[in-house]
XYZ file of C-alpha atoms in Angstrom:
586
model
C 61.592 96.636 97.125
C 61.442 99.352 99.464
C 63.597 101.614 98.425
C 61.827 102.181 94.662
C 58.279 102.509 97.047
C 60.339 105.176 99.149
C 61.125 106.619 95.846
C 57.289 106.456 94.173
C 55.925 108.233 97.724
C 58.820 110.581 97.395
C 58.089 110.938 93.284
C 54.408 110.837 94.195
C 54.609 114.009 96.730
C 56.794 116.097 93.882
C 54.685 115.239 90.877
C 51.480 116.951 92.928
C 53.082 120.531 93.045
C 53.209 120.284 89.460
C 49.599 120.551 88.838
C 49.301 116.876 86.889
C 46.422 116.675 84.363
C 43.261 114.104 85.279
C 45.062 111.188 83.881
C 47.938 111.733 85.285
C 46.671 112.157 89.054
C 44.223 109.339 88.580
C 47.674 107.187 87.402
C 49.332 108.428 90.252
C 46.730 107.396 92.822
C 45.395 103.846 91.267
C 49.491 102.967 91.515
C 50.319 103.875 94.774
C 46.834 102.011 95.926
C 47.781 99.245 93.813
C 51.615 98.912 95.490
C 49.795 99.271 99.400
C 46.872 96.391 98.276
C 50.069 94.218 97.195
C 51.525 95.026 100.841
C 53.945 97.690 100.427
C 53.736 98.992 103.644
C 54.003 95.969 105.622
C 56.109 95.027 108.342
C 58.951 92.840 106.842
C 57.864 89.389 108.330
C 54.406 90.172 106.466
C 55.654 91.395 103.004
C 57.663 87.891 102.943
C 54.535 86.133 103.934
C 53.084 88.006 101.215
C 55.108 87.267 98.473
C 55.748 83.897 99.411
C 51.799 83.371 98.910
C 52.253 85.534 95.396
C 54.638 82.590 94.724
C 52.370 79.574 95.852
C 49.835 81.380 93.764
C 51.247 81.446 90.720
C 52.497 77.682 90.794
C 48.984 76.101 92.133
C 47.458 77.854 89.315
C 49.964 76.808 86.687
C 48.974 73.149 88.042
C 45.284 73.537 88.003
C 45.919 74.944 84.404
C 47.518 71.747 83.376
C 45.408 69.138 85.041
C 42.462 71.048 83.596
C 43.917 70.825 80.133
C 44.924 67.022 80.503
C 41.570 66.308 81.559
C 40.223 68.174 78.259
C 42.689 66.606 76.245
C 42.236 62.670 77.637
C 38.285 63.352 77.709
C 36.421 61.286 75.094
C 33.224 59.519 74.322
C 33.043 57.123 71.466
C 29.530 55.472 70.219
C 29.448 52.614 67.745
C 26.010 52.279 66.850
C 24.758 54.941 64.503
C 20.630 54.636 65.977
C 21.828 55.603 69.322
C 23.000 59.093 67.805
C 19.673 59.702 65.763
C 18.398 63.171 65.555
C 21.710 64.941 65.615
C 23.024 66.753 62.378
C 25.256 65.741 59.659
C 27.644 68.542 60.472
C 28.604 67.324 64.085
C 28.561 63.502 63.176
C 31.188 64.347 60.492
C 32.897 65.947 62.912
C 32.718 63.157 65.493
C 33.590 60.469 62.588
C 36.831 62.403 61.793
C 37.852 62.157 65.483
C 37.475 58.707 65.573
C 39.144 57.566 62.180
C 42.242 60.068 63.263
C 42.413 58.106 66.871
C 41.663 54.349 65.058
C 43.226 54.069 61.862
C 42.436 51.247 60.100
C 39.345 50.564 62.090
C 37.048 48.859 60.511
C 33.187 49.598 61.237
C 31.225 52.642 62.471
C 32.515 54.887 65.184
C 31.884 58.606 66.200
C 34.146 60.067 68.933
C 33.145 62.999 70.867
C 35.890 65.431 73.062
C 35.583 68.621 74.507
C 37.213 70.334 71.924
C 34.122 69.913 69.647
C 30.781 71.549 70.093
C 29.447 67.975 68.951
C 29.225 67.113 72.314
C 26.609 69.803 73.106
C 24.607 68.959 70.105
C 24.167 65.473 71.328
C 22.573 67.172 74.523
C 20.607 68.814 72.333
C 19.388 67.023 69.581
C 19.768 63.080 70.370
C 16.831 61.733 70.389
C 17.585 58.460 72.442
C 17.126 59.401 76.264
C 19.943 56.310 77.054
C 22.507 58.282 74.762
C 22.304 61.702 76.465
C 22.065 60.016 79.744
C 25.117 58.138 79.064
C 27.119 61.416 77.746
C 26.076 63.283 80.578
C 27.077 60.634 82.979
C 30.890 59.932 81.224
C 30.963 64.271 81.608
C 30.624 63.448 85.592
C 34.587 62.236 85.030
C 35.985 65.603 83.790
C 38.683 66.348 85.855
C 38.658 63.620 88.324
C 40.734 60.509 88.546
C 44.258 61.039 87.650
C 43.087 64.670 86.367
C 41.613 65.466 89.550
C 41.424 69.605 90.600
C 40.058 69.626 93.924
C 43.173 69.471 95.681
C 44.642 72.446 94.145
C 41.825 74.139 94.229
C 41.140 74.188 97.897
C 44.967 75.047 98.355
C 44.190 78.645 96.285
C 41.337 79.484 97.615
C 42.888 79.226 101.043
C 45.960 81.094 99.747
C 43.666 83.787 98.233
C 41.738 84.255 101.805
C 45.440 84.320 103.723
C 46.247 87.148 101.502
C 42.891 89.336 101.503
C 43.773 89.275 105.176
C 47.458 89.802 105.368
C 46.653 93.365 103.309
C 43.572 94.211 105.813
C 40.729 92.900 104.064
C 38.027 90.623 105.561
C 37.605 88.670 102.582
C 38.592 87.856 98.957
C 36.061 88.838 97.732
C 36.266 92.509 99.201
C 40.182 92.161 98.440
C 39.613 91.205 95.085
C 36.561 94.179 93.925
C 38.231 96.550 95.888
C 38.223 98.510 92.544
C 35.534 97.393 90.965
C 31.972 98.971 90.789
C 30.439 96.724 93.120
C 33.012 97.856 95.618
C 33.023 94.548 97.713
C 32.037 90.997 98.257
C 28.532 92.111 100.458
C 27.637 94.456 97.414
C 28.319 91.862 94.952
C 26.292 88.855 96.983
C 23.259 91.304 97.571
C 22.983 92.150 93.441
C 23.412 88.425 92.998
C 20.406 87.339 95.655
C 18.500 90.315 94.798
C 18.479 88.686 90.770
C 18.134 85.574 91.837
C 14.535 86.426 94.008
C 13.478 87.655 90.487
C 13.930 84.365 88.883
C 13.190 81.793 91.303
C 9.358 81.477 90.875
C 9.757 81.164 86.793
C 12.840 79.167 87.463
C 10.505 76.430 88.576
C 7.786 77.243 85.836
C 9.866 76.591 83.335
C 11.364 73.845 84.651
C 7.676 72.358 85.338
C 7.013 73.250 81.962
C 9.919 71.167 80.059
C 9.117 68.027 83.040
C 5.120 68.079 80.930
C 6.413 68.400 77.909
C 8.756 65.194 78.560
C 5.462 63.862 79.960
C 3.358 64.048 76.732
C 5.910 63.293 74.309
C 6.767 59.828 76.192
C 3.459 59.776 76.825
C 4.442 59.223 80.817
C 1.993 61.266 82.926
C 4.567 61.620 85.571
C 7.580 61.598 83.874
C 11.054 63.310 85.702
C 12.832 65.487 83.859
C 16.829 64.155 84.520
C 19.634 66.742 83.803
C 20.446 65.052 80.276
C 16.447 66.387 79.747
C 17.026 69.772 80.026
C 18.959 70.650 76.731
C 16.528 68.230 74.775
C 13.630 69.375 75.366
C 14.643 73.358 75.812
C 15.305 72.702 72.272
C 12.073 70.888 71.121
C 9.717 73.344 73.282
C 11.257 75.982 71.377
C 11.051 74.223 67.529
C 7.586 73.715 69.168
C 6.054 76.865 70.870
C 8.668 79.566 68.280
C 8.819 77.269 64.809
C 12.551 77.980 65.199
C 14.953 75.341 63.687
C 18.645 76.530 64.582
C 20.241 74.673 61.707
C 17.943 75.873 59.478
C 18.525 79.500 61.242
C 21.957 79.189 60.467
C 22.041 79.026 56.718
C 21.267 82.779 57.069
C 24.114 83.556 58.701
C 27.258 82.835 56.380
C 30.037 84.085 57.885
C 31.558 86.652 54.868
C 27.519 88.155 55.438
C 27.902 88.375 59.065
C 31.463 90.015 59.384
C 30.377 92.284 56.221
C 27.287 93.008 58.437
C 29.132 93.685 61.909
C 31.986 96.077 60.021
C 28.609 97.744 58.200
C 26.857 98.425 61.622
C 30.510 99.563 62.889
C 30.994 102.288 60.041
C 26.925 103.384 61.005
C 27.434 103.674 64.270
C 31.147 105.139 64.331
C 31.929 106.235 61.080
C 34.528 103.851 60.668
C 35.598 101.741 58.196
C 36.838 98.226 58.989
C 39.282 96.669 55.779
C 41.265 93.485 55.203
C 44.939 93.128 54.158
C 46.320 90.747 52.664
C 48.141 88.310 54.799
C 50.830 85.565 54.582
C 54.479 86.029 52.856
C 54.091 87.800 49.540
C 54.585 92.072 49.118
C 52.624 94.045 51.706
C 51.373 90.864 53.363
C 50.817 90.457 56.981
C 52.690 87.776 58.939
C 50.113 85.730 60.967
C 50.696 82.466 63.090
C 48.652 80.578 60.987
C 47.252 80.296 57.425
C 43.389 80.523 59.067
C 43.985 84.020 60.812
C 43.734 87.741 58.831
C 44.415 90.472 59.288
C 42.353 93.725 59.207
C 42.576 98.151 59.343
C 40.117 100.593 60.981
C 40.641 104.263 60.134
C 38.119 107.341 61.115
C 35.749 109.312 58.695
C 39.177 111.569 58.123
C 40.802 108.553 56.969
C 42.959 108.384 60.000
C 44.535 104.707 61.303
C 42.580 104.085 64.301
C 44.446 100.435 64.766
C 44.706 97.268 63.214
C 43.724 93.773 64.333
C 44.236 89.683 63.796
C 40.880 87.308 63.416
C 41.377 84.001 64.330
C 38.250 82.454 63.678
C 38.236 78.589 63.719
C 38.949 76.102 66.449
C 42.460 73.751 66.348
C 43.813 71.311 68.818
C 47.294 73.713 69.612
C 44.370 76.758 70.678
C 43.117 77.389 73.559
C 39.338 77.075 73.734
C 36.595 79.830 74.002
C 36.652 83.306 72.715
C 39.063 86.463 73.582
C 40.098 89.323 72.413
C 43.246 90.729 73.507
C 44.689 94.366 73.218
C 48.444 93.732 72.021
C 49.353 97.314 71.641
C 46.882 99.822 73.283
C 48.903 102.717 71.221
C 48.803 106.301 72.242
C 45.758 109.252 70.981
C 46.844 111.843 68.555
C 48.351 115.169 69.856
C 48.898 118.659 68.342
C 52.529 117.565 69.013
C 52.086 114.324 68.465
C 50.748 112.401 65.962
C 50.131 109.273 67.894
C 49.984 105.537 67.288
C 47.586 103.192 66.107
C 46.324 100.541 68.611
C 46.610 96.445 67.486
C 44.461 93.790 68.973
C 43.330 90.281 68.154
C 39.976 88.652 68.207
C 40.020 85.152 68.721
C 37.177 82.591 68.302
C 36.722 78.718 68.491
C 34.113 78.414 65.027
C 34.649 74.808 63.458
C 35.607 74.788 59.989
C 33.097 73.167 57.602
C 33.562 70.377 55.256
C 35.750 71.089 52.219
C 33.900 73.452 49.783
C 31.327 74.031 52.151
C 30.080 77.438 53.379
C 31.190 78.458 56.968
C 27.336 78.688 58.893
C 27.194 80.559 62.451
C 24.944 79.949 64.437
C 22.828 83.160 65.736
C 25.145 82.200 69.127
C 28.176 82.310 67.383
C 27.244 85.661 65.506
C 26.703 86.976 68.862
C 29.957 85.847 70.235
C 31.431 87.970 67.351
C 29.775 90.314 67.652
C 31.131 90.600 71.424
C 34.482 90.395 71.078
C 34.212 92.972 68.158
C 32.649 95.431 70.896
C 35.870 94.699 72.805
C 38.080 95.597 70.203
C 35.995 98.848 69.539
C 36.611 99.120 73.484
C 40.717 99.013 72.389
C 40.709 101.129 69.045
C 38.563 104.541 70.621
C 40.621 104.791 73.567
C 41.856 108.605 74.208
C 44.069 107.415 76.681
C 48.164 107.796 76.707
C 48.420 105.268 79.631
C 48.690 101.693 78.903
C 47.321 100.978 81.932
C 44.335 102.637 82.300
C 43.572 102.864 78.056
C 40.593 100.613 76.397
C 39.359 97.931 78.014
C 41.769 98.315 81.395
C 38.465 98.901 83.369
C 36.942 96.779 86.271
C 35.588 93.456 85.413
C 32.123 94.406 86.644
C 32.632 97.466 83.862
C 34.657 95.405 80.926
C 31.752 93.493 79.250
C 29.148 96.520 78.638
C 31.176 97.265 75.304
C 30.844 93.676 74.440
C 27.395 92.743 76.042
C 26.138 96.339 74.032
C 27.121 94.796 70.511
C 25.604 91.506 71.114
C 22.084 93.537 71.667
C 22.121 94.328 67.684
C 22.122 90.572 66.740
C 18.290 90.780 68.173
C 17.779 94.164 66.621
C 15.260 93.592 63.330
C 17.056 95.802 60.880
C 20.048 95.164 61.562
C 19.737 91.656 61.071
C 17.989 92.115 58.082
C 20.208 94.016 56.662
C 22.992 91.089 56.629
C 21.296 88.052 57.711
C 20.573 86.395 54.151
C 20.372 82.804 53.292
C 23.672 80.897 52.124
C 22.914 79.725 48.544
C 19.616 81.799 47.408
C 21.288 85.267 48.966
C 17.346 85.871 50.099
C 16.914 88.092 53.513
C 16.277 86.216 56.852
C 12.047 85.612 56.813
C 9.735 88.020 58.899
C 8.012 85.331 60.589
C 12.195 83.623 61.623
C 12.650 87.080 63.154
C 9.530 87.269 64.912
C 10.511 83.487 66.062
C 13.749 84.604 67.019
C 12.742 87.452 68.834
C 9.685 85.349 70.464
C 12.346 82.509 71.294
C 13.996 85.005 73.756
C 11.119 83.832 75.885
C 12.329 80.154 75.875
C 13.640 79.188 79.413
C 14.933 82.823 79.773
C 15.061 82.184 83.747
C 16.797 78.681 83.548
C 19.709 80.272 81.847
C 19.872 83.146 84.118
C 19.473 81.289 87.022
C 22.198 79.049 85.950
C 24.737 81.886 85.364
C 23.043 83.618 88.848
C 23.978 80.567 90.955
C 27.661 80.166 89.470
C 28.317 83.792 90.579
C 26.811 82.757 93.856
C 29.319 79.708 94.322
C 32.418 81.927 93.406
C 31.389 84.474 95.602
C 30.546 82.061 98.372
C 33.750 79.747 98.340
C 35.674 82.890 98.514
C 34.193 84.797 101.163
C 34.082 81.451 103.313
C 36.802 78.686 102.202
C 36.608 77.380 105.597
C 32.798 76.592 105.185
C 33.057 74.086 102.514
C 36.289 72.474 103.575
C 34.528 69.577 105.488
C 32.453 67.989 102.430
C 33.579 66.984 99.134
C 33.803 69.981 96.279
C 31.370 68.282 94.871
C 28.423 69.232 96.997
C 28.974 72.592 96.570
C 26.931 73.621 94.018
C 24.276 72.120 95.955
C 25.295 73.930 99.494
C 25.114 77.355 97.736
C 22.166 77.145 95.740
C 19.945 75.625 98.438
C 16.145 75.499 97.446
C 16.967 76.707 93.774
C 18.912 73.035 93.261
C 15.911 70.962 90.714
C 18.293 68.189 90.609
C 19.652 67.418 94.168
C 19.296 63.961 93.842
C 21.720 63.374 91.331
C 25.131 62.688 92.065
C 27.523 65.206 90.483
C 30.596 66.946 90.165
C 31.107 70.143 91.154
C 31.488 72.570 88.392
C 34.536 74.467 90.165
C 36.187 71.594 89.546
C 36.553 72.762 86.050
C 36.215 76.389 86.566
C 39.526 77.880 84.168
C 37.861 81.086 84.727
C 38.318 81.338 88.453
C 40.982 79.035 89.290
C 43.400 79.141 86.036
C 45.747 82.242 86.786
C 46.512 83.632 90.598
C 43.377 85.843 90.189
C 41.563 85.486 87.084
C 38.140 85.939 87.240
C 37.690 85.276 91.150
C 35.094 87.046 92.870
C 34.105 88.617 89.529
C 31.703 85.987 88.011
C 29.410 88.178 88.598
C 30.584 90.841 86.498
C 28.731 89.441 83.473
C 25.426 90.568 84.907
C 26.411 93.570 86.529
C 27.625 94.489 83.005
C 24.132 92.880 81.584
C 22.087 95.368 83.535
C 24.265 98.201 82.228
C 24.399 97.309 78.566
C 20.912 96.631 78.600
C 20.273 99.837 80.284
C 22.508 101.884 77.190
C 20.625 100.140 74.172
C 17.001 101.204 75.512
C 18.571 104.517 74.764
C 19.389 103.096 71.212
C 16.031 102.013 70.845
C 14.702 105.211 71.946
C 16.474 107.118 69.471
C 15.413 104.424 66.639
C 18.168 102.279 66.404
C 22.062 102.534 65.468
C 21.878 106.234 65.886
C 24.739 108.223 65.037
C 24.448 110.715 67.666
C 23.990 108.559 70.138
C 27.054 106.193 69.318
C 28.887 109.619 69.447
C 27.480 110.102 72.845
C 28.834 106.395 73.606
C 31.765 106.825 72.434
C 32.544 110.405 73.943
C 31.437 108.777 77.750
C 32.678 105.517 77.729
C 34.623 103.794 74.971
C 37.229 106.857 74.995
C 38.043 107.445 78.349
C 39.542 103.756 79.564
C 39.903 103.807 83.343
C 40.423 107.327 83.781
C 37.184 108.318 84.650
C 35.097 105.565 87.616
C 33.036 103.691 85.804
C 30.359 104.395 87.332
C 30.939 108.414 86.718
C 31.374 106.791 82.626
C 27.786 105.182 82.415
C 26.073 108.461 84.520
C 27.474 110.635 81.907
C 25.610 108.671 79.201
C 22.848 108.029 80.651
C 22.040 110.772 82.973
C 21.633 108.413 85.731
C 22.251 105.666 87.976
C 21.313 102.079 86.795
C 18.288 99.942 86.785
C 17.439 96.718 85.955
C 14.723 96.930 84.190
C 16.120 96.890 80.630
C 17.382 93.925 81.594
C 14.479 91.767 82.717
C 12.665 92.971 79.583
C 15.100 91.477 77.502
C 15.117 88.597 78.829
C 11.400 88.152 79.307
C 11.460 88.255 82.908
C 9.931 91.811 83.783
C 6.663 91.188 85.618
């Protein structure tokens, strides 16, 4: 419409001779940047062009959304025989039974059916001790999203629509089109801290990998054993039960959940001052309406006593929810005023836990607490914004910048006494062991480079396919996991499918998380960076939470983020912090 951007430049020109405040001019030019990256001031033939391609956007998304859900939905694995799911734990075989008595009533004989809406299927991975059982699993997951389900086709027409349109507003590539805002500033930025992580890991990549290929060897007692990729998961786990005494089921009888949210709003009142409580919720007097009988609702006022914001926790996985974990700002609210007295922000934190048998306790694993304790960090993000507008307030901040709230609160799940002072065992209400927190700690050690790696050489692919559509459009999807990661690919002899073909994060909305894959260890480096300062000052410091929350959870995207994390820390960042935590600095 260009009369209304005639009248913004016009408004935009006015509003300056009035002296605006900070936030205000920072509003004023993140908007008008915003309406020239969406084309603006094109010639008319190109605007069209460009919001035809908005259009086409929006609908191939909507379809990979749908085929990617249908191929969730129609994805199963059933196994009749019980031996062939030996090793695996009670919990996830009830779960898989229940599955398959709902899908074969009256079915007589053993059955155990697996989908992707159950973490069972990872345990199998895990824990199965029968090599033809995980092989089998991991060669029926080969058919996600293929057949009638199959993504590719959509997916090669956005990420050629998403390259037209970097160029149509004067970019060279997506990627630069897309973190145009972000920290990393472009797609040659982002690549370079991607290759320059992945040169860090690639020698103990192959270690460990070595490492889990003897271990195969003496437990089968085959000198030169392979390890397959239905290995990997197996025997990760049994090195670590082996080399850290660390049993994760038995780990997660110390972490009941009413202990582990009483111990995440505890370290949130420490740190902040704040106290976190519940409210009643369904239909009677001063209940909260919810959506569903599962979800609560909760308060967080100040020291003073003053309503910071509310929020909904919807805790446990159901087959009308989507899958993963979110939080979401619903209202970001408005800061308090001498003239006026503001209004409270309301979010919701969302999670995918499974509920337990009837009567049974609800047991996270120390994964799970984490994940909590990450989308709580989010919401913290949300309810100490100072900012008045919605579109720069809480956590409306680069993706590259979003996760250090998050990432930050998942470092005190690894913190000592923090854990201890929540993490207590399910029936005898004992404290988590010294020597399982030493394991725990220890087990950080465990394949720390396999995982990064893993995450390293996604961001690589989504960086890659964007930058260079044209480049992979002669072979199949499929081989491009093993294009991008080149030498680093242990298993390029297997026949796969690509894992973009599945990727909701990059492909499920006209830009999701495109380009940005990344962000989660940009952010990494950053968070890790902040809680060495923690540590320095001995833990959840006060003064230094203030400091936090003064530099970065307050100010939204008002201030770069960048400027946010140099008025914390005093200084650019390293990554350092970050390859100690993981085990990886030299």
């Amino acid at each position: 419409d260009q009369a209304l951007w005639n009248v913004l430049k016009t408004a935009e020109e006015r509003l300056r001779q009035t002296n605006p405040g900070p936030e205000q001019k920072r509003y004023m030019e993140l908007t008008m940047q915003s309406f020239r990256d969406n084309g603006a001031d094109l010639p008319p033939d190109k605007r069209a062009r460009l919001e035809a391609i908005d259009r086409e956007l929006t609908l191939a998304s909507q379809r990979f959304n749908n085929l990617y859900m249908d191929a969730r939905k129609s994805w199963t694995w059933t196994v009749r025989d019980a031996a062939f799911l030996e090793g695996i734990d009670n919990n996830a075989l009830q779960q898989a039974r229940e599955e398959f008595q709902s899908r074969s009533p009256g079915h007589s004989g053993p059955g155990w059916t697996f989908t992707l809406d159950s973490a069972a299927s990872a345990r199998v991975m895990e824990k199965a001790h029968c090599e033809e059982c995980r092989k089998d699993l991991w060669e029926h997951l080969q058919t996600v999203a293929t057949g009638a389900c199959d993504t590719e086709p959509v997916i090669r027409e956005i990420l050629s629509l998403r390259r037209e349109k970097a160029h149509l507003c004067g970019y060279g590539t997506y990627p630069d089109y897309a973190l145009r805002e972000s920290m990393a500033g472009n797609g040659e930025n982002a690549m370079k801290f991607v290759n320059e992580l992945l040169d860090k890991v690639k020698a103990p990549f192959f270690r460990e990998m070595e490492a889990l290929r003897r271990l195969k060897a003496r437990l089968t007692r085959q000198e030169n054993a392979r390890l397959n990729p239905w290995d990997v998961a197996y025997y990760t786990s049994l090195q670590a039960k082996e080399q850290f005494r660390l049993d994760q089921e038995e780990l997660r009888r110390y972490f009941p959940l009413p202990r582990v949210l009483d111990g995440l709003f505890s370290l949130a009142e420490q740190l902040y001052g704040i106290r976190v409580a519940e409210v009643p919720a369904g239909e009677g007097a001063g209940a909260v309406g919810t959506w569903h009988p599962d979800v609560r609702f909760f308060t967080i006022e100040d020291v003073r006593g003053n309503r910071l914001g509310s929020f909904y926790l919807d805790l446990f996985s159901r087959k009308s929810k989507r899958a993963g974990a979110w939080m979401n700002a619903l209202d970001t609210g408005s800061p308090a005023t001498r003239e006026n007295p503001g209004k409270p922000r309301l979010g919701m934190v969302c999670l995918n836990l499974h509920p337990s048998a009837e009567g049974a306790a609800v047991l996270l694993s120390h994964q799970e607490t984490r994940i909590l304790f990450h989308e709580f960090g989010h919401l913290l993000h949300l309810m100490f914004t100072r900012v008045s507008i919605p579109s720069l307030a809480g956590t409306s901040v680069p993706r590259d910048f979003v996760e250090v709230p998050s990432q930050f609160m998942e470092n005190w799940c690894w913190h000592p006494d923090v854990l201890k002072s929540f993490a207590r065992h399910e029936k005898t209400g004992l404290p988590i062991p010294e020597e399982m927190l030493r394991s725990l700690d220890a087990s950080r050690g465990n394949t720390p480079a396999l995982a990064l790696a893993g995450q390293l050489l996604y961001a690589k692919m989504d960086l890659a396919v964007h930058t260079d559509p044209e480049r992979f459009a002669a072979g199949p999807l499929d081989e491009v996991d093993a294009a991008v990661a080149g030498d680093m690919d242990y298993f390029k002899d297997f026949k796969r499918t690509g894992k973009l073909r599945t990727a909701r994060h990059l492909f499920s909305s006209p830009a999701g998380y495109a380009s940005f894959y990344f962000a989660y260890r940009w952010a990494e480096v950053l968070d890790k960076d902040i809680f060495e300062a923690f540590e320095r000052a001995g833990g959840p410091d006060r003064e230094t939470a203030r400091k936090f929350r003064k530099a970065i959870l307050e100010k939204g995207y008002t201030v770069p983020p960048m400027q946010q994390f140099m008025d914390f820390m005093g200084r650019k960042p390293r990554m350092d912090a970050m390859l100690r935590k993981r085990r990886l600095a030299s």
